[in-house]
Short mmCIF file of C-alpha atoms in Angstrom, two decimals:
data_model
loop_
_atom_site.label_atom_id
_atom_site.label_comp_id
_atom_site.label_asym_id
_atom_site.label_seq_id
_atom_site.Cartn_x
_atom_site.Cartn_y
_atom_site.Cartn_z
CA MET A 1 35.79 -64.27 -163.73
CA ARG A 2 33.23 -64.14 -160.95
CA LYS A 3 34.25 -65.28 -157.46
CA LYS A 4 31.91 -67.48 -155.49
CA ALA A 5 30.38 -65.72 -152.55
CA LYS A 6 31.27 -67.27 -149.24
CA LYS A 7 28.25 -69.02 -147.74
CA THR A 8 27.26 -67.59 -144.38
CA ASP A 9 24.55 -69.09 -142.24
CA SER A 10 22.30 -66.58 -140.58
CA ILE A 11 20.25 -67.58 -137.57
CA SER A 12 16.75 -68.43 -138.79
CA THR A 13 15.27 -69.37 -135.39
CA PHE A 14 16.01 -68.09 -131.88
CA LEU A 15 14.85 -69.50 -128.54
CA GLY A 16 15.34 -66.77 -125.91
CA PRO A 17 16.65 -67.16 -122.36
CA ASP A 18 13.19 -67.10 -120.75
CA ALA A 19 11.80 -69.87 -122.98
CA ARG A 20 11.28 -73.48 -121.91
CA VAL A 21 10.55 -76.18 -124.48
CA GLU A 22 9.88 -79.89 -124.00
CA GLY A 23 9.58 -82.31 -126.92
CA THR A 24 11.15 -82.84 -130.34
CA LEU A 25 12.59 -79.84 -132.16
CA GLU A 26 13.03 -80.37 -135.93
CA PHE A 27 14.48 -77.54 -138.01
CA GLN A 28 16.28 -76.45 -141.18
CA GLY A 29 19.05 -73.84 -141.37
CA THR A 30 20.55 -72.43 -138.17
CA ILE A 31 18.92 -72.20 -134.74
CA ARG A 32 20.26 -70.57 -131.58
CA LEU A 33 19.07 -71.80 -128.20
CA ASP A 34 19.51 -69.59 -125.13
CA GLY A 35 16.70 -71.04 -123.04
CA ASN A 36 15.93 -74.49 -121.63
CA LEU A 37 15.11 -77.43 -123.87
CA LYS A 38 14.35 -81.01 -122.89
CA GLY A 39 13.79 -83.78 -125.43
CA LYS A 40 15.29 -84.22 -128.89
CA ILE A 41 16.85 -81.91 -131.51
CA VAL A 42 16.92 -83.12 -135.12
CA SER A 43 18.08 -81.63 -138.44
CA SER A 44 19.57 -83.43 -141.44
CA ASP A 45 22.13 -80.70 -142.21
CA GLY A 46 21.25 -77.79 -139.92
CA THR A 47 23.36 -75.99 -137.33
CA VAL A 48 22.40 -75.75 -133.68
CA ILE A 49 24.06 -73.11 -131.49
CA VAL A 50 23.71 -73.68 -127.75
CA GLY A 51 24.20 -70.24 -126.17
CA GLU A 52 26.14 -69.58 -122.95
CA LYS A 53 23.05 -69.49 -120.71
CA ALA A 54 21.27 -72.40 -122.40
CA ARG A 55 20.54 -75.66 -120.60
CA VAL A 56 19.77 -78.47 -123.02
CA SER A 57 18.88 -81.97 -121.91
CA ALA A 58 18.43 -83.74 -125.23
CA ASP A 59 19.71 -86.16 -127.81
CA ILE A 60 20.99 -84.03 -130.69
CA ALA A 61 21.38 -85.22 -134.31
CA VAL A 62 22.39 -82.34 -136.61
CA GLY A 63 24.90 -81.29 -139.27
CA THR A 64 26.89 -78.96 -136.98
CA ALA A 65 26.69 -78.39 -133.22
CA ILE A 66 28.25 -75.33 -131.57
CA VAL A 67 28.16 -75.52 -127.77
CA MET A 68 28.77 -72.59 -125.41
CA GLY A 69 26.23 -73.62 -122.78
CA GLU A 70 25.32 -76.89 -121.08
CA VAL A 71 24.27 -80.03 -122.95
CA ILE A 72 23.27 -83.23 -121.17
CA GLY A 73 22.78 -86.01 -123.70
CA THR A 74 24.17 -87.42 -126.93
CA ILE A 75 25.42 -85.23 -129.79
CA ASP A 76 25.76 -86.82 -133.22
CA ALA A 77 26.91 -84.24 -135.80
CA ALA A 78 27.39 -85.18 -139.45
CA ASP A 79 29.89 -82.34 -140.10
CA ARG A 80 31.43 -81.07 -136.85
CA ILE A 81 31.10 -80.27 -133.16
CA GLU A 82 32.63 -77.09 -131.70
CA VAL A 83 32.82 -76.44 -127.95
CA TYR A 84 33.72 -72.99 -126.58
CA PRO A 85 34.13 -71.83 -122.95
CA PRO A 86 32.12 -72.05 -120.76
CA GLY A 87 30.51 -74.87 -122.78
CA ARG A 88 29.97 -78.21 -121.09
CA ILE A 89 28.80 -81.56 -122.45
CA VAL A 90 27.76 -84.48 -120.26
CA GLY A 91 27.26 -87.45 -122.55
CA ASP A 92 28.56 -89.04 -125.73
CA ILE A 93 29.66 -87.03 -128.77
CA GLN A 94 30.29 -88.29 -132.30
CA SER A 95 31.43 -86.38 -135.39
CA PRO A 96 34.18 -86.53 -138.03
CA LEU A 97 35.56 -83.21 -136.70
CA ILE A 98 35.56 -82.15 -133.05
CA SER A 99 37.03 -78.85 -131.85
CA ILE A 100 37.26 -78.01 -128.14
CA GLU A 101 38.62 -74.60 -127.16
CA GLU A 102 40.76 -74.33 -124.04
CA GLY A 103 38.94 -73.17 -120.94
#
């Protein structure tokens, strides 16, 4: 009997620490943000990773949000929101599963 392979999401898009983006970011899959973004982030079932040095001022509507940097705005995640130190969120968050690590 064949075992199902565990699904792993690889990062399909990367915004580096020197990048600045303003506007609406729509994506599929997994995206990692380490730069500055202002506007809106949208994906029906994608994963957004906000890196430690990232500064995001946006309304976020995604499948999964992983925050290690700074987010100012609303996060609405269909699956889950994970916050790890030194992550910081200023705004409203909504998801069926929310995990906030100590620190």
